[in-house]
Short mmCIF file of C-alpha atoms in Angstrom, two decimals:
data_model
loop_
_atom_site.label_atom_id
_atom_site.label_comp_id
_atom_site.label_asym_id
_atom_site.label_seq_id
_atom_site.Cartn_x
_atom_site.Cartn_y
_atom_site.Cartn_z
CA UNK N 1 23.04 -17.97 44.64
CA UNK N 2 25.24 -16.79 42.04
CA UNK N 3 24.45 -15.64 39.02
CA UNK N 4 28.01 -16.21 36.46
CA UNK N 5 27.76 -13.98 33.33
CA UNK N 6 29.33 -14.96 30.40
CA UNK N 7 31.94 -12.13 28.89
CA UNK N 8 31.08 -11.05 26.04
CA UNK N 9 33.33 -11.89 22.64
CA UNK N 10 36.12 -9.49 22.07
CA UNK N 11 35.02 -7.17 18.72
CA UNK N 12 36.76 -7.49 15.72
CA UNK N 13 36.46 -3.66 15.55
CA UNK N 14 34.56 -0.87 13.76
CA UNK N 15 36.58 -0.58 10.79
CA UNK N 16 35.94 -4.99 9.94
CA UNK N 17 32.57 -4.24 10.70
CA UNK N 18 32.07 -2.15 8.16
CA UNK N 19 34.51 -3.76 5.42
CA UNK N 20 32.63 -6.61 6.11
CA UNK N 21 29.72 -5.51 5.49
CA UNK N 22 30.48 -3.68 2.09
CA UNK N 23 31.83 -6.99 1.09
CA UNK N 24 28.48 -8.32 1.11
CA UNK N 25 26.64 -5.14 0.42
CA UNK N 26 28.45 -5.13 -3.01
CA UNK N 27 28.93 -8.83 -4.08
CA UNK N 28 25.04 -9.12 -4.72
CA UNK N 29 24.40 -6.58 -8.13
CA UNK N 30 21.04 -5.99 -7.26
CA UNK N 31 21.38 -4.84 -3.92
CA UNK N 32 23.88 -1.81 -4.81
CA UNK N 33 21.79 -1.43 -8.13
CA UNK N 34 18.95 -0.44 -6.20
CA UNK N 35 20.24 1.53 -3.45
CA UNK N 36 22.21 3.29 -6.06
CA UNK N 37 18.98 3.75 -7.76
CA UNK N 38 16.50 5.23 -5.04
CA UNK N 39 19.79 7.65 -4.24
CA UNK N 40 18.60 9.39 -7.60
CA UNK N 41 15.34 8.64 -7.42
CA UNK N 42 14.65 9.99 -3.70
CA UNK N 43 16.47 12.85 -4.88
CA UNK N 44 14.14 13.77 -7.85
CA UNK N 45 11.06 13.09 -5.64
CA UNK N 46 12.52 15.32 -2.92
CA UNK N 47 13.04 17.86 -5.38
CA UNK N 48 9.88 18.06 -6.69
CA UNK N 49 7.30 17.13 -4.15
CA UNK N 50 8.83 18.70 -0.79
CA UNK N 51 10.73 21.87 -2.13
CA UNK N 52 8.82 22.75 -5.55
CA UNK N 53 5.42 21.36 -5.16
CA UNK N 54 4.29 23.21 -1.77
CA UNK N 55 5.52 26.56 -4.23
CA UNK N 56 3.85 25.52 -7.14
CA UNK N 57 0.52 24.60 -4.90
CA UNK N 58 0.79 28.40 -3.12
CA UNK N 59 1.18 30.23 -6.90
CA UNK N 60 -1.50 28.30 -8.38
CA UNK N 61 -5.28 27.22 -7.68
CA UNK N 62 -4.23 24.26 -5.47
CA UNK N 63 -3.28 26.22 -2.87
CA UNK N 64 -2.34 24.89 0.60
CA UNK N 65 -5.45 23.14 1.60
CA UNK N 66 -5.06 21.25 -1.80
CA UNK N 67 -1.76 20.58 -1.02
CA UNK N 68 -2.92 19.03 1.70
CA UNK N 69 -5.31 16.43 -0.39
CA UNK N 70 -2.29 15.24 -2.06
CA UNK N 71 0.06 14.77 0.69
CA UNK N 72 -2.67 12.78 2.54
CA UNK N 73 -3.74 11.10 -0.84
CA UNK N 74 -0.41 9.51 -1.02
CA UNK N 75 -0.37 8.06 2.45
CA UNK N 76 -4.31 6.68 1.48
CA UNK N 77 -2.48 5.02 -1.61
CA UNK N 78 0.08 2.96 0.92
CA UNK N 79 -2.34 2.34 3.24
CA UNK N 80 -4.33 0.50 0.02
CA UNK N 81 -0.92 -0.47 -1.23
CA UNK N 82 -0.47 -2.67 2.10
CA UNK N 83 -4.08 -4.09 1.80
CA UNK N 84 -2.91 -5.26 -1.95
CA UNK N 85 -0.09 -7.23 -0.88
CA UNK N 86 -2.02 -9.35 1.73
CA UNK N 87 -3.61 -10.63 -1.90
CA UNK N 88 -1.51 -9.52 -4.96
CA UNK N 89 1.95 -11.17 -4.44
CA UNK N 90 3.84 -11.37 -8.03
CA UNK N 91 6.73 -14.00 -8.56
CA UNK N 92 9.11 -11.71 -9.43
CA UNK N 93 8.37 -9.21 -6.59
CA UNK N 94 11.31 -7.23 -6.37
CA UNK N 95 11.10 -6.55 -9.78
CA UNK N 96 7.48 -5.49 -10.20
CA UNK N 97 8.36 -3.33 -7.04
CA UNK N 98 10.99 -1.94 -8.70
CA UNK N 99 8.99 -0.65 -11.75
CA UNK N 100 6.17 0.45 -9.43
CA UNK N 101 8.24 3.50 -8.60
CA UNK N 102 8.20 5.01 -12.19
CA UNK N 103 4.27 5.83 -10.68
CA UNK N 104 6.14 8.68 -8.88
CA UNK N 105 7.48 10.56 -11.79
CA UNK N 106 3.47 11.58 -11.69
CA UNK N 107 3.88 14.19 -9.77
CA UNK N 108 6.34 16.07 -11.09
CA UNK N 109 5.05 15.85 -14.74
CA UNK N 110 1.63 17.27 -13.33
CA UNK N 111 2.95 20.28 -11.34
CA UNK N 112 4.45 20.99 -14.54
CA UNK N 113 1.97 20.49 -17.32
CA UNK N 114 -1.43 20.29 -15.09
CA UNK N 115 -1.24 21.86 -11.36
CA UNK N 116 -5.01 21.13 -10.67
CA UNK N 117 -5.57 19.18 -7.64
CA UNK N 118 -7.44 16.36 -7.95
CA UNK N 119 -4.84 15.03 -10.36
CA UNK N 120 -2.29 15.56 -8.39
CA UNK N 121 -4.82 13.71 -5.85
CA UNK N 122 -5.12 10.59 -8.12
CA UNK N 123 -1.39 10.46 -9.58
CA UNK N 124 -0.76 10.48 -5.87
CA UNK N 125 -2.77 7.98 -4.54
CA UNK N 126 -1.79 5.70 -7.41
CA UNK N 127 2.24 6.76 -6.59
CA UNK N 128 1.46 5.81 -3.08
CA UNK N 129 -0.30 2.33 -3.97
CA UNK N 130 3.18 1.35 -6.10
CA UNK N 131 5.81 2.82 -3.69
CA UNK N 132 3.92 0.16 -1.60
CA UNK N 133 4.51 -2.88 -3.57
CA UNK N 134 8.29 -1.99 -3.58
CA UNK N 135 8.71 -1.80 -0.12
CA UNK N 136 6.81 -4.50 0.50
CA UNK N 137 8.86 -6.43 -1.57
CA UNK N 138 12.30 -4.89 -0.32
CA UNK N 139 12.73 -5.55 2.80
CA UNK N 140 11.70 -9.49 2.86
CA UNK N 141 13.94 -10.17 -0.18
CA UNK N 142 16.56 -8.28 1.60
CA UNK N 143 15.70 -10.81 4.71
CA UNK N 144 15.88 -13.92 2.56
CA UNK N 145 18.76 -12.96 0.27
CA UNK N 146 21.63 -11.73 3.11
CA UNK N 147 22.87 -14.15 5.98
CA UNK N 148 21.36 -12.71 9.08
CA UNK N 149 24.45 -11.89 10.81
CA UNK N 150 25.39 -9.68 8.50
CA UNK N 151 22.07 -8.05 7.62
CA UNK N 152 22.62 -4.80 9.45
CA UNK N 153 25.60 -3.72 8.19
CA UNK N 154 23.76 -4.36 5.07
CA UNK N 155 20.65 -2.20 5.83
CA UNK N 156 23.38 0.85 7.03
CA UNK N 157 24.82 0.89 4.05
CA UNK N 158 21.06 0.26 2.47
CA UNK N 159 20.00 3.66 4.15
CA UNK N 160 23.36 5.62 3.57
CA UNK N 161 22.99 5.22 -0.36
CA UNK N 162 19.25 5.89 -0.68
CA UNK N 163 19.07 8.95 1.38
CA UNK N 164 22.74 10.37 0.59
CA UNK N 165 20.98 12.70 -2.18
CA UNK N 166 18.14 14.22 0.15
CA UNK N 167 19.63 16.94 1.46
CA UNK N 168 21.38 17.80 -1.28
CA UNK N 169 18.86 17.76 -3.43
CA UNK N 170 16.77 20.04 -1.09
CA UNK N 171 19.57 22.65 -1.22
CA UNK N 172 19.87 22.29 -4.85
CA UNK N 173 15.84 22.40 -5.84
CA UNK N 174 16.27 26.70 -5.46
CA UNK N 175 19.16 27.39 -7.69
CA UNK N 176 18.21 24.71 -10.42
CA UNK N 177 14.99 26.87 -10.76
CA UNK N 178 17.04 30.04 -11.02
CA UNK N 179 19.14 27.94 -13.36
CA UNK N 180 16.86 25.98 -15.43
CA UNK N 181 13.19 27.24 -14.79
CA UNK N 182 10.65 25.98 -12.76
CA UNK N 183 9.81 24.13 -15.40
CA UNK N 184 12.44 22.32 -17.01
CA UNK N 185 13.58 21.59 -13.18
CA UNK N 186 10.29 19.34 -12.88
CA UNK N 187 10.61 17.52 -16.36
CA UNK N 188 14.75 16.83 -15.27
CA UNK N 189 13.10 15.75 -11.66
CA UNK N 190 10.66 13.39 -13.48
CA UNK N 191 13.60 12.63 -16.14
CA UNK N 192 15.78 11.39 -12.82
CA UNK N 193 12.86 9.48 -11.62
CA UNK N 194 12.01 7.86 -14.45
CA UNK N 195 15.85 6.94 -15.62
CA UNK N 196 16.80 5.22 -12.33
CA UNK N 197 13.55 3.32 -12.54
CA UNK N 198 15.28 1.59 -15.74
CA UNK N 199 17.87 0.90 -14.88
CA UNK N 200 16.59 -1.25 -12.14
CA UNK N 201 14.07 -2.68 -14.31
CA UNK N 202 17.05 -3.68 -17.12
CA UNK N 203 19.14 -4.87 -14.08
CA UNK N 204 19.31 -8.84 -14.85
CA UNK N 205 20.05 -9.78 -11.52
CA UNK N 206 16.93 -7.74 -10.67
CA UNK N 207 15.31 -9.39 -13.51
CA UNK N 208 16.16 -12.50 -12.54
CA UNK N 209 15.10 -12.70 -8.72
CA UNK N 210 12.53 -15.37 -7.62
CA UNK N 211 12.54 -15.54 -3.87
CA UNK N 212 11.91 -19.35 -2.77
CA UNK N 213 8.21 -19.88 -0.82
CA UNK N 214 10.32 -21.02 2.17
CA UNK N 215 12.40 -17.56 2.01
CA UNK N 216 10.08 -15.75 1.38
CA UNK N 217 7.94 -16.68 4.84
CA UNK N 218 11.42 -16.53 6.67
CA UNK N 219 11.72 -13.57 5.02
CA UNK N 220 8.43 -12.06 6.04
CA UNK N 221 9.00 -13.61 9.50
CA UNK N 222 12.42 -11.64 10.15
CA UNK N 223 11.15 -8.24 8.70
CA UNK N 224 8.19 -8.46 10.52
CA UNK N 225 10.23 -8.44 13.86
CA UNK N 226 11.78 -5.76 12.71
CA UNK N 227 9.48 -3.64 11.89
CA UNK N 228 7.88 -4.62 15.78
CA UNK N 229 11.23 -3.40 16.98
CA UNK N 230 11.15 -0.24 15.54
CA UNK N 231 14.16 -1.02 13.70
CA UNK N 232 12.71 -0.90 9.99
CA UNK N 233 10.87 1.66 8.69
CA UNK N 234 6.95 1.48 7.06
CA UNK N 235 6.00 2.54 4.18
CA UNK N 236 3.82 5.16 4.27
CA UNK N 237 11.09 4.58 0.55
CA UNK N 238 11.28 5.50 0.04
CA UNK N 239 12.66 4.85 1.19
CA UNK N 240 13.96 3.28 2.86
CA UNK N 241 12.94 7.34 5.52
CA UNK N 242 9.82 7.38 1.93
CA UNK N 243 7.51 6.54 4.64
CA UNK N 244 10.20 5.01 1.78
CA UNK N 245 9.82 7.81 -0.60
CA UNK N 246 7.99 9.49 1.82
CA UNK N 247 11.79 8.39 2.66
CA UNK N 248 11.77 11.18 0.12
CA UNK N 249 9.08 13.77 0.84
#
């Protein structure tokens, strides 16, 4: 018996691939408005939690075992985050998601004004419940909202914005504390934070967003597969790598 396999469709080539997909990566506002968004916002987190806050926890009376707590406290807060969203599912999703993430400015404004741990513990939890309901809410509307043949190139350029700041803000944590002060360098990280959270709030395509029931459980459906895949990350961002913010940590 033989077996004839079809040849597969000449490619248009890398460089239509990706014009393509910037096409519709930009022709939707609140796409680019958010990816722009967690680019600055990943970038304040990373800052502050994964370069400053381990320092802060070793010259104060958190220490590294506390530091511990509040890493794991966040990941407790997604977990619970998750078990919300089975039950708590807002109309305007995206956009409750959106202003969840202003929960992470938290941490910053603690290590800065009150290093003890068990706040940190809380503000992280809570942080960790929020960034949660945005991912949640992310990566179906992104499933809904973009024609499926074109919904990688749109998650490429999805994960190219929001992570293009980590490393530099990693490199750049140091010498803005040399700069500015420890300080001053957590109230500008929770400044960053809390500036690109409105603008996606004030966004009125954000604003506006009301995924359809239907979409929504298509939605759900194609992330889900996904996420079996191995091709989405979990929340656990950012980001988005934050587990999607933990995309930024």
């Amino acid at each position: 018996m033989r077996v004839q396999v079809a040849r597969p469709a000449p490619s248009p080539g890398l460089v239509h691939e990706l014009r393509v997909g910037w096409q519709e990566f930009t022709s939707r506002s609140w796409v680019w408005v958010i990816v722009v968004a967690f680019c600055f916002l990943n970038a304040g987190i990373t800052a502050s939690f994964s370069v400053l806050g381990p320092a802060v926890a070793d010259t104060t009376g958190i220490g590294r075992s506390g530091w511990g707590l509040v890493v794991a406290a966040g990941s407790l807060g997604a977990v619970a985050g998750s078990v919300l969203s089975l039950r708590w599912r807002p109309r305007r999703a995206i956009l409750v998601g959106c202003a969840l993430m202003g929960l992470t400015a938290m941490t910053p404004l603690l290590l800065a004004l009150a290093p003890y741990t068990w706040a940190l513990v809380v503000a992280d939890f809570v942080a960790g419940v929020g960034i949660e309901q945005a991912g949640v809410a992310w990566y179906p509307t992104l499933n809904e909202q973009i024609p499926e043949d074109r919904l990688a190139r749109v998650y490429a350029y999805d994960d190219l914005g929001s992570y293009l700041a980590l490393p530099l803000a990693q490199f750049a944590a140091g010498p803005a504390v040399l700069l500015l002060g420890l300080h001053a360098t957590l109230y500008a990280a929770a400044a960053l934070i809390l500036l690109a959270t409105l603008v996606m709030v004030a966004t009125p395509s954000i604003r506006a967003l009301v995924p359809t029931t239907r979409g929504t459980a298509a939605g759900l459906q194609r992330a889900g597969g996904r996420l079996k895949s191995g091709l989405l990350p979990s929340n656990g961002r950012p980001c988005k790598p934050f587990s999607d913010w933990q995309r930024g940590r």
